[in-house]
């Protein structure tokens, strides 16, 4: 019989998948269920909170857009709380036969994911997964457990105001942790003019919806098993839908087809849509500055200075 980690074995057994019917795949951590030919992705790690955040993000995203993210089979924590394991649907990533079709499909699926969950679907989440260590959904901005963007633990404390949440729990939190005098100087200016201009009043008004949180090109792909666009490795929270688009401008990989399909469902917020996108992109420049330093600091400062100049000119 295949030797499987005890936590992973427990998940499979709880899901009525006999261990005797599993075979290890050539890909690390992937198991083939021989009777059905289905493959499952497994992972074990010592950072329990980070894995829980990933799992709860996948569960929350799966409510409004099933098939876009891996389906969660199970999640287990060791009795000493020092290790956790997860089993999810496996995506066999490959090249799409039509890049433009994939971009449109991804835009449409992401837009649907960015709809508030119905009351009935939200109430279907077991208590242990919603509000008791899970992501939860309560109509506010934030998340019910820790999530990580890269290695950075995000401040997910609930807020009723999007302006307050993104200013203090996202941008402000990173600025404080970076502790750089030039960034601090620009940040104080931003809080005075640019932030209120961009986050105080716009239309359509923001609504708390589930976000992927780290949607760069490396976290999207084409699953050859289902022949569909997929995303994975989330840093989820409930926020303004357009915040998910910020990082898509940072590294590329998203075409006009993607944005057109997305905004056909969720029209661009006005006024100042382009500037607001730069503000949302700034979060990821700051996060990369915190994680890696180097040239990312100059990118963050460039955005901050350009937004401060824009806000100053708007006030004149």
mmCIF file of C-alpha atoms in Angstrom:
data_model
loop_
_atom_site.group_PDB
_atom_site.id
_atom_site.type_symbol
_atom_site.label_atom_id
_atom_site.label_comp_id
_atom_site.label_asym_id
_atom_site.label_seq_id
_atom_site.Cartn_x
_atom_site.Cartn_y
_atom_site.Cartn_z
ATOM 1 C CA UNK A 1 0.000 0.000 0.000
ATOM 2 C CA UNK A 2 1.173 3.527 -0.791
ATOM 3 C CA UNK A 3 2.669 5.342 2.199
ATOM 4 C CA UNK A 4 0.629 8.513 2.697
ATOM 5 C CA UNK A 5 1.054 11.161 5.378
ATOM 6 C CA UNK A 6 -1.361 10.514 8.302
ATOM 7 C CA UNK A 7 -3.161 13.852 7.853
ATOM 8 C CA UNK A 8 -3.663 13.217 4.141
ATOM 9 C CA UNK A 9 -4.774 9.663 4.845
ATOM 10 C CA UNK A 10 -7.370 10.978 7.280
ATOM 11 C CA UNK A 11 -8.761 13.380 4.680
ATOM 12 C CA UNK A 12 -9.049 10.694 2.020
ATOM 13 C CA UNK A 13 -10.671 8.276 4.448
ATOM 14 C CA UNK A 14 -13.151 10.927 5.612
ATOM 15 C CA UNK A 15 -14.015 11.525 1.950
ATOM 16 C CA UNK A 16 -14.710 7.802 1.389
ATOM 17 C CA UNK A 17 -11.693 7.409 -0.896
ATOM 18 C CA UNK A 18 -9.948 4.130 0.041
ATOM 19 C CA UNK A 19 -6.194 4.455 0.362
ATOM 20 C CA UNK A 20 -5.784 1.127 -1.440
ATOM 21 C CA UNK A 21 -7.234 2.769 -4.563
ATOM 22 C CA UNK A 22 -4.652 5.593 -4.644
ATOM 23 C CA UNK A 23 -1.391 5.668 -6.550
ATOM 24 C CA UNK A 24 1.293 8.395 -6.410
ATOM 25 C CA UNK A 25 1.599 10.400 -9.615
ATOM 26 C CA UNK A 26 4.813 11.548 -11.241
ATOM 27 C CA UNK A 27 4.056 15.031 -9.868
ATOM 28 C CA UNK A 28 4.991 15.534 -6.234
ATOM 29 C CA UNK A 29 2.040 15.433 -3.847
ATOM 30 C CA UNK A 30 -0.406 14.276 -6.531
ATOM 31 C CA UNK A 31 -2.351 11.038 -6.198
ATOM 32 C CA UNK A 32 -4.354 9.152 -8.800
ATOM 33 C CA UNK A 33 -7.613 7.486 -7.782
ATOM 34 C CA UNK A 34 -7.438 4.463 -10.071
ATOM 35 C CA UNK A 35 -11.177 3.563 -10.303
ATOM 36 C CA UNK A 36 -12.166 7.073 -11.433
ATOM 37 C CA UNK A 37 -8.856 8.284 -12.978
ATOM 38 C CA UNK A 38 -9.251 11.482 -10.914
ATOM 39 C CA UNK A 39 -6.134 13.139 -9.567
ATOM 40 C CA UNK A 40 -5.873 14.933 -6.241
ATOM 41 C CA UNK A 41 -3.355 17.528 -5.088
ATOM 42 C CA UNK A 42 -2.060 17.190 -1.527
ATOM 43 C CA UNK A 43 0.107 19.376 0.669
ATOM 44 C CA UNK A 44 1.414 19.275 4.238
ATOM 45 C CA UNK A 45 3.053 22.235 5.946
ATOM 46 C CA UNK A 46 3.976 23.543 9.393
ATOM 47 C CA UNK A 47 2.384 26.990 8.990
ATOM 48 C CA UNK A 48 -1.128 25.980 9.974
ATOM 49 C CA UNK A 49 -2.595 29.481 9.840
ATOM 50 C CA UNK A 50 -1.313 30.101 6.331
ATOM 51 C CA UNK A 51 -2.770 26.842 5.054
ATOM 52 C CA UNK A 52 -6.107 27.507 6.771
ATOM 53 C CA UNK A 53 -6.255 30.899 5.042
ATOM 54 C CA UNK A 54 -5.612 29.259 1.672
ATOM 55 C CA UNK A 55 -8.319 26.658 2.262
ATOM 56 C CA UNK A 56 -10.929 29.146 3.461
ATOM 57 C CA UNK A 57 -10.153 31.403 0.505
ATOM 58 C CA UNK A 58 -10.699 28.536 -1.926
ATOM 59 C CA UNK A 59 -13.947 27.606 -0.206
ATOM 60 C CA UNK A 60 -15.257 31.164 -0.322
ATOM 61 C CA UNK A 61 -14.308 31.665 -3.970
ATOM 62 C CA UNK A 62 -15.872 28.332 -4.876
ATOM 63 C CA UNK A 63 -19.279 29.518 -3.669
ATOM 64 C CA UNK A 64 -19.686 32.211 -6.321
ATOM 65 C CA UNK A 65 -17.567 30.663 -9.075
ATOM 66 C CA UNK A 66 -17.357 26.860 -8.824
ATOM 67 C CA UNK A 67 -14.834 25.423 -11.238
ATOM 68 C CA UNK A 68 -12.638 28.508 -11.302
ATOM 69 C CA UNK A 69 -10.653 27.402 -8.234
ATOM 70 C CA UNK A 70 -9.667 23.927 -6.995
ATOM 71 C CA UNK A 71 -12.456 22.196 -5.091
ATOM 72 C CA UNK A 72 -11.450 21.518 -1.493
ATOM 73 C CA UNK A 73 -11.673 17.833 -0.580
ATOM 74 C CA UNK A 74 -10.522 18.288 3.004
ATOM 75 C CA UNK A 75 -8.313 20.051 5.541
ATOM 76 C CA UNK A 76 -6.874 18.576 8.748
ATOM 77 C CA UNK A 77 -4.756 19.905 11.601
ATOM 78 C CA UNK A 78 -2.483 17.688 13.704
ATOM 79 C CA UNK A 79 -3.424 17.211 17.346
ATOM 80 C CA UNK A 80 -0.377 19.217 18.466
ATOM 81 C CA UNK A 81 -1.358 22.063 16.082
ATOM 82 C CA UNK A 82 2.124 22.011 14.562
ATOM 83 C CA UNK A 83 1.211 20.705 11.129
ATOM 84 C CA UNK A 84 -1.707 20.723 8.726
ATOM 85 C CA UNK A 85 -2.660 18.930 5.545
ATOM 86 C CA UNK A 86 -4.956 19.636 2.621
ATOM 87 C CA UNK A 87 -6.386 17.749 -0.357
ATOM 88 C CA UNK A 88 -7.890 19.546 -3.342
ATOM 89 C CA UNK A 89 -8.870 18.953 -6.913
ATOM 90 C CA UNK A 90 -5.819 18.689 -9.179
ATOM 91 C CA UNK A 91 -5.316 21.063 -12.095
ATOM 92 C CA UNK A 92 -3.188 19.743 -14.963
ATOM 93 C CA UNK A 93 -1.873 23.061 -16.237
ATOM 94 C CA UNK A 94 -1.059 23.408 -19.917
ATOM 95 C CA UNK A 95 -1.301 25.687 -22.922
ATOM 96 C CA UNK A 96 -4.730 26.859 -24.013
ATOM 97 C CA UNK A 97 -5.647 26.143 -27.652
ATOM 98 C CA UNK A 98 -6.959 29.722 -27.847
ATOM 99 C CA UNK A 99 -5.329 32.417 -25.762
ATOM 100 C CA UNK A 100 -7.998 35.028 -26.450
ATOM 101 C CA UNK A 101 -10.786 32.598 -25.551
ATOM 102 C CA UNK A 102 -9.024 31.765 -22.289
ATOM 103 C CA UNK A 103 -8.652 35.453 -21.455
ATOM 104 C CA UNK A 104 -12.358 36.110 -22.084
ATOM 105 C CA UNK A 105 -13.379 33.067 -20.066
ATOM 106 C CA UNK A 106 -11.187 34.127 -17.163
ATOM 107 C CA UNK A 107 -12.602 37.654 -17.243
ATOM 108 C CA UNK A 108 -16.170 36.343 -17.189
ATOM 109 C CA UNK A 109 -15.524 33.792 -14.439
ATOM 110 C CA UNK A 110 -13.702 36.309 -12.243
ATOM 111 C CA UNK A 111 -16.523 38.806 -12.673
ATOM 112 C CA UNK A 112 -19.046 36.175 -11.569
ATOM 113 C CA UNK A 113 -16.854 35.297 -8.606
ATOM 114 C CA UNK A 114 -17.012 38.974 -7.645
ATOM 115 C CA UNK A 115 -20.751 38.807 -6.995
ATOM 116 C CA UNK A 116 -21.905 38.802 -3.367
ATOM 117 C CA UNK A 117 -22.870 35.287 -2.252
ATOM 118 C CA UNK A 118 -26.575 34.672 -1.934
ATOM 119 C CA UNK A 119 -27.966 34.423 1.565
ATOM 120 C CA UNK A 120 -28.787 30.763 1.006
ATOM 121 C CA UNK A 121 -25.312 29.822 -0.275
ATOM 122 C CA UNK A 122 -23.594 31.690 2.561
ATOM 123 C CA UNK A 123 -25.780 29.917 5.121
ATOM 124 C CA UNK A 124 -24.836 26.550 3.627
ATOM 125 C CA UNK A 125 -21.265 26.935 4.896
ATOM 126 C CA UNK A 126 -20.725 24.849 8.054
ATOM 127 C CA UNK A 127 -20.165 26.883 11.215
ATOM 128 C CA UNK A 128 -16.601 25.661 11.560
ATOM 129 C CA UNK A 129 -15.862 27.105 8.111
ATOM 130 C CA UNK A 130 -17.664 30.431 8.509
ATOM 131 C CA UNK A 131 -17.205 32.736 11.451
ATOM 132 C CA UNK A 132 -15.365 30.199 13.622
ATOM 133 C CA UNK A 133 -11.885 30.321 12.147
ATOM 134 C CA UNK A 134 -13.136 30.260 8.557
ATOM 135 C CA UNK A 135 -13.437 33.082 6.081
ATOM 136 C CA UNK A 136 -17.030 33.887 6.892
ATOM 137 C CA UNK A 137 -19.217 36.473 5.188
ATOM 138 C CA UNK A 138 -20.904 39.225 7.147
ATOM 139 C CA UNK A 139 -21.302 42.079 4.671
ATOM 140 C CA UNK A 140 -18.144 43.843 5.863
ATOM 141 C CA UNK A 141 -14.610 44.154 4.503
ATOM 142 C CA UNK A 142 -11.993 41.733 5.799
ATOM 143 C CA UNK A 143 -11.848 38.001 6.407
ATOM 144 C CA UNK A 144 -12.565 35.640 9.283
ATOM 145 C CA UNK A 145 -9.052 34.179 9.477
ATOM 146 C CA UNK A 146 -5.484 35.037 8.533
ATOM 147 C CA UNK A 147 -4.515 35.000 4.866
ATOM 148 C CA UNK A 148 -1.095 35.594 3.347
ATOM 149 C CA UNK A 149 -0.033 37.468 0.226
ATOM 150 C CA UNK A 150 3.260 35.773 -0.457
ATOM 151 C CA UNK A 151 4.791 35.405 3.009
ATOM 152 C CA UNK A 152 3.064 38.554 4.292
ATOM 153 C CA UNK A 153 0.266 38.009 6.784
ATOM 154 C CA UNK A 154 -2.541 40.397 5.883
ATOM 155 C CA UNK A 155 -4.479 42.498 8.370
ATOM 156 C CA UNK A 156 -7.982 41.110 7.837
ATOM 157 C CA UNK A 157 -9.804 42.766 10.739
ATOM 158 C CA UNK A 158 -13.374 43.574 9.736
ATOM 159 C CA UNK A 159 -14.303 47.122 8.756
ATOM 160 C CA UNK A 160 -17.618 48.571 7.627
ATOM 161 C CA UNK A 161 -15.919 51.155 5.384
ATOM 162 C CA UNK A 162 -13.923 50.234 2.294
ATOM 163 C CA UNK A 163 -11.948 53.470 2.542
ATOM 164 C CA UNK A 164 -10.940 52.674 6.120
ATOM 165 C CA UNK A 165 -10.146 49.050 5.353
ATOM 166 C CA UNK A 166 -7.949 49.631 2.315
ATOM 167 C CA UNK A 167 -6.294 52.711 3.806
ATOM 168 C CA UNK A 168 -5.495 51.216 7.210
ATOM 169 C CA UNK A 169 -5.618 47.414 6.859
ATOM 170 C CA UNK A 170 -3.874 47.210 3.514
ATOM 171 C CA UNK A 171 -1.741 50.211 2.493
ATOM 172 C CA UNK A 172 -1.185 51.735 5.935
ATOM 173 C CA UNK A 173 -0.278 48.408 7.515
ATOM 174 C CA UNK A 174 2.441 47.788 4.916
ATOM 175 C CA UNK A 175 3.789 51.343 5.094
ATOM 176 C CA UNK A 176 4.173 50.964 8.862
ATOM 177 C CA UNK A 177 5.905 47.602 8.558
ATOM 178 C CA UNK A 178 8.294 48.801 5.845
ATOM 179 C CA UNK A 179 9.356 51.773 8.002
ATOM 180 C CA UNK A 180 10.973 53.822 5.233
ATOM 181 C CA UNK A 181 11.114 57.601 5.651
ATOM 182 C CA UNK A 182 10.578 58.460 1.970
ATOM 183 C CA UNK A 183 7.587 56.128 1.732
ATOM 184 C CA UNK A 184 6.211 57.515 5.013
ATOM 185 C CA UNK A 185 6.427 61.059 3.647
ATOM 186 C CA UNK A 186 4.453 60.228 0.498
ATOM 187 C CA UNK A 187 1.960 58.216 2.512
ATOM 188 C CA UNK A 188 1.084 61.156 4.751
ATOM 189 C CA UNK A 189 0.364 63.212 1.648
ATOM 190 C CA UNK A 190 -1.737 60.419 0.158
ATOM 191 C CA UNK A 191 -3.933 60.170 3.247
ATOM 192 C CA UNK A 192 -4.686 63.865 3.012
ATOM 193 C CA UNK A 193 -5.904 64.052 -0.612
ATOM 194 C CA UNK A 194 -5.464 61.024 -2.893
ATOM 195 C CA UNK A 195 -7.057 58.435 -0.592
ATOM 196 C CA UNK A 196 -10.266 60.418 0.074
ATOM 197 C CA UNK A 197 -10.590 61.286 -3.623
ATOM 198 C CA UNK A 198 -10.227 57.674 -4.739
ATOM 199 C CA UNK A 199 -11.975 55.712 -1.994
ATOM 200 C CA UNK A 200 -14.597 58.005 -0.501
ATOM 201 C CA UNK A 201 -17.255 58.131 -3.213
ATOM 202 C CA UNK A 202 -17.496 56.420 -6.587
ATOM 203 C CA UNK A 203 -20.035 54.577 -8.706
ATOM 204 C CA UNK A 204 -20.871 51.705 -8.752
ATOM 205 C CA UNK A 205 -20.270 51.899 -4.989
ATOM 206 C CA UNK A 206 -18.051 49.186 -3.488
ATOM 207 C CA UNK A 207 -19.579 46.022 -2.081
ATOM 208 C CA UNK A 208 -17.742 43.360 -0.055
ATOM 209 C CA UNK A 209 -17.110 40.428 -2.409
ATOM 210 C CA UNK A 210 -14.617 37.608 -2.219
ATOM 211 C CA UNK A 211 -11.256 38.427 -3.799
ATOM 212 C CA UNK A 212 -8.422 36.186 -4.894
ATOM 213 C CA UNK A 213 -6.038 38.783 -3.471
ATOM 214 C CA UNK A 214 -2.884 37.866 -5.431
ATOM 215 C CA UNK A 215 -4.036 37.511 -9.022
ATOM 216 C CA UNK A 216 -0.778 37.801 -10.917
ATOM 217 C CA UNK A 217 -0.085 35.773 -14.058
ATOM 218 C CA UNK A 218 1.599 32.976 -12.098
ATOM 219 C CA UNK A 219 -1.622 32.217 -10.241
ATOM 220 C CA UNK A 220 -3.815 31.653 -13.284
ATOM 221 C CA UNK A 221 -3.778 28.992 -15.959
ATOM 222 C CA UNK A 222 -5.575 26.537 -18.215
ATOM 223 C CA UNK A 223 -6.637 23.170 -16.824
ATOM 224 C CA UNK A 224 -6.336 20.532 -19.543
ATOM 225 C CA UNK A 225 -8.589 18.141 -17.587
ATOM 226 C CA UNK A 226 -11.627 20.433 -17.574
ATOM 227 C CA UNK A 227 -10.506 22.551 -20.571
ATOM 228 C CA UNK A 228 -11.144 25.747 -18.640
ATOM 229 C CA UNK A 229 -9.537 28.838 -17.130
ATOM 230 C CA UNK A 230 -8.540 28.423 -13.487
ATOM 231 C CA UNK A 231 -6.916 30.360 -10.647
ATOM 232 C CA UNK A 232 -5.240 29.163 -7.438
ATOM 233 C CA UNK A 233 -2.940 30.126 -4.508
ATOM 234 C CA UNK A 234 -5.250 32.831 -3.100
ATOM 235 C CA UNK A 235 -4.658 35.586 -0.549
ATOM 236 C CA UNK A 236 -8.367 36.116 -0.083
ATOM 237 C CA UNK A 237 -10.503 38.668 1.715
ATOM 238 C CA UNK A 238 -13.792 40.468 1.126
ATOM 239 C CA UNK A 239 -13.171 43.776 -0.640
ATOM 240 C CA UNK A 240 -14.005 46.005 -3.601
ATOM 241 C CA UNK A 241 -14.041 43.817 -6.704
ATOM 242 C CA UNK A 242 -11.659 46.048 -8.670
ATOM 243 C CA UNK A 243 -8.935 45.594 -6.050
ATOM 244 C CA UNK A 244 -8.348 42.151 -7.590
ATOM 245 C CA UNK A 245 -7.355 43.801 -10.863
ATOM 246 C CA UNK A 246 -4.574 45.939 -9.397
ATOM 247 C CA UNK A 247 -1.821 43.338 -9.551
ATOM 248 C CA UNK A 248 -2.881 42.237 -13.048
ATOM 249 C CA UNK A 249 -1.258 45.464 -14.327
ATOM 250 C CA UNK A 250 1.984 44.848 -12.439
ATOM 251 C CA UNK A 251 3.449 41.801 -14.183
ATOM 252 C CA UNK A 252 1.340 41.510 -17.341
ATOM 253 C CA UNK A 253 -0.287 38.355 -18.650
ATOM 254 C CA UNK A 254 -3.808 39.802 -18.927
ATOM 255 C CA UNK A 255 -5.021 41.032 -22.300
ATOM 256 C CA UNK A 256 -7.697 43.434 -23.491
ATOM 257 C CA UNK A 257 -9.979 40.419 -23.972
ATOM 258 C CA UNK A 258 -9.794 39.724 -20.234
ATOM 259 C CA UNK A 259 -10.625 43.291 -19.179
ATOM 260 C CA UNK A 260 -13.383 43.698 -21.779
ATOM 261 C CA UNK A 261 -15.079 40.477 -20.661
ATOM 262 C CA UNK A 262 -14.741 41.432 -17.016
ATOM 263 C CA UNK A 263 -16.105 44.961 -17.378
ATOM 264 C CA UNK A 264 -18.998 43.774 -19.539
ATOM 265 C CA UNK A 265 -20.307 42.311 -16.273
ATOM 266 C CA UNK A 266 -18.843 44.800 -13.783
ATOM 267 C CA UNK A 267 -18.578 48.270 -15.400
ATOM 268 C CA UNK A 268 -15.572 50.382 -14.483
ATOM 269 C CA UNK A 269 -16.086 52.479 -11.384
ATOM 270 C CA UNK A 270 -16.163 56.219 -11.958
ATOM 271 C CA UNK A 271 -14.773 58.755 -11.525
ATOM 272 C CA UNK A 272 -11.008 58.178 -11.488
ATOM 273 C CA UNK A 273 -11.022 54.500 -12.441
ATOM 274 C CA UNK A 274 -7.453 54.478 -13.781
ATOM 275 C CA UNK A 275 -6.046 56.245 -10.728
ATOM 276 C CA UNK A 276 -7.910 53.873 -8.418
ATOM 277 C CA UNK A 277 -6.346 50.945 -10.273
ATOM 278 C CA UNK A 278 -2.906 52.418 -9.593
ATOM 279 C CA UNK A 279 -3.835 52.697 -5.920
ATOM 280 C CA UNK A 280 -4.809 49.035 -5.851
ATOM 281 C CA UNK A 281 -1.625 48.111 -7.689
ATOM 282 C CA UNK A 282 0.356 50.071 -5.092
ATOM 283 C CA UNK A 283 -0.539 47.524 -2.435
ATOM 284 C CA UNK A 284 1.454 44.862 -4.265
ATOM 285 C CA UNK A 285 4.432 47.146 -4.891
ATOM 286 C CA UNK A 286 4.506 47.865 -1.165
ATOM 287 C CA UNK A 287 4.177 44.178 -0.345
ATOM 288 C CA UNK A 288 7.053 43.314 -2.672
ATOM 289 C CA UNK A 289 9.059 46.108 -1.077
ATOM 290 C CA UNK A 290 8.418 44.536 2.330
ATOM 291 C CA UNK A 291 9.313 41.043 1.123
ATOM 292 C CA UNK A 292 12.179 41.760 -1.260
ATOM 293 C CA UNK A 293 13.209 45.443 -1.068
ATOM 294 C CA UNK A 294 15.402 46.463 -3.979
ATOM 295 C CA UNK A 295 13.758 47.956 -7.043
ATOM 296 C CA UNK A 296 10.241 47.448 -5.727
ATOM 297 C CA UNK A 297 10.669 50.448 -3.439
ATOM 298 C CA UNK A 298 11.254 52.730 -6.411
ATOM 299 C CA UNK A 299 8.140 51.348 -8.104
ATOM 300 C CA UNK A 300 6.061 52.016 -4.998
ATOM 301 C CA UNK A 301 7.410 55.547 -4.652
ATOM 302 C CA UNK A 302 6.750 56.251 -8.322
ATOM 303 C CA UNK A 303 3.074 55.358 -7.947
ATOM 304 C CA UNK A 304 2.739 57.274 -4.689
ATOM 305 C CA UNK A 305 4.300 60.410 -6.128
ATOM 306 C CA UNK A 306 2.238 60.254 -9.312
ATOM 307 C CA UNK A 307 -0.990 59.905 -7.316
ATOM 308 C CA UNK A 308 -0.003 62.734 -4.998
ATOM 309 C CA UNK A 309 0.731 64.974 -7.976
ATOM 310 C CA UNK A 310 -2.595 64.020 -9.551
ATOM 311 C CA UNK A 311 -4.515 64.692 -6.331
ATOM 312 C CA UNK A 312 -2.798 68.042 -5.832
ATOM 313 C CA UNK A 313 -3.700 69.113 -9.347
ATOM 314 C CA UNK A 314 -7.309 68.017 -8.825
ATOM 315 C CA UNK A 315 -7.514 70.249 -5.766
ATOM 316 C CA UNK A 316 -6.231 73.339 -7.511
#
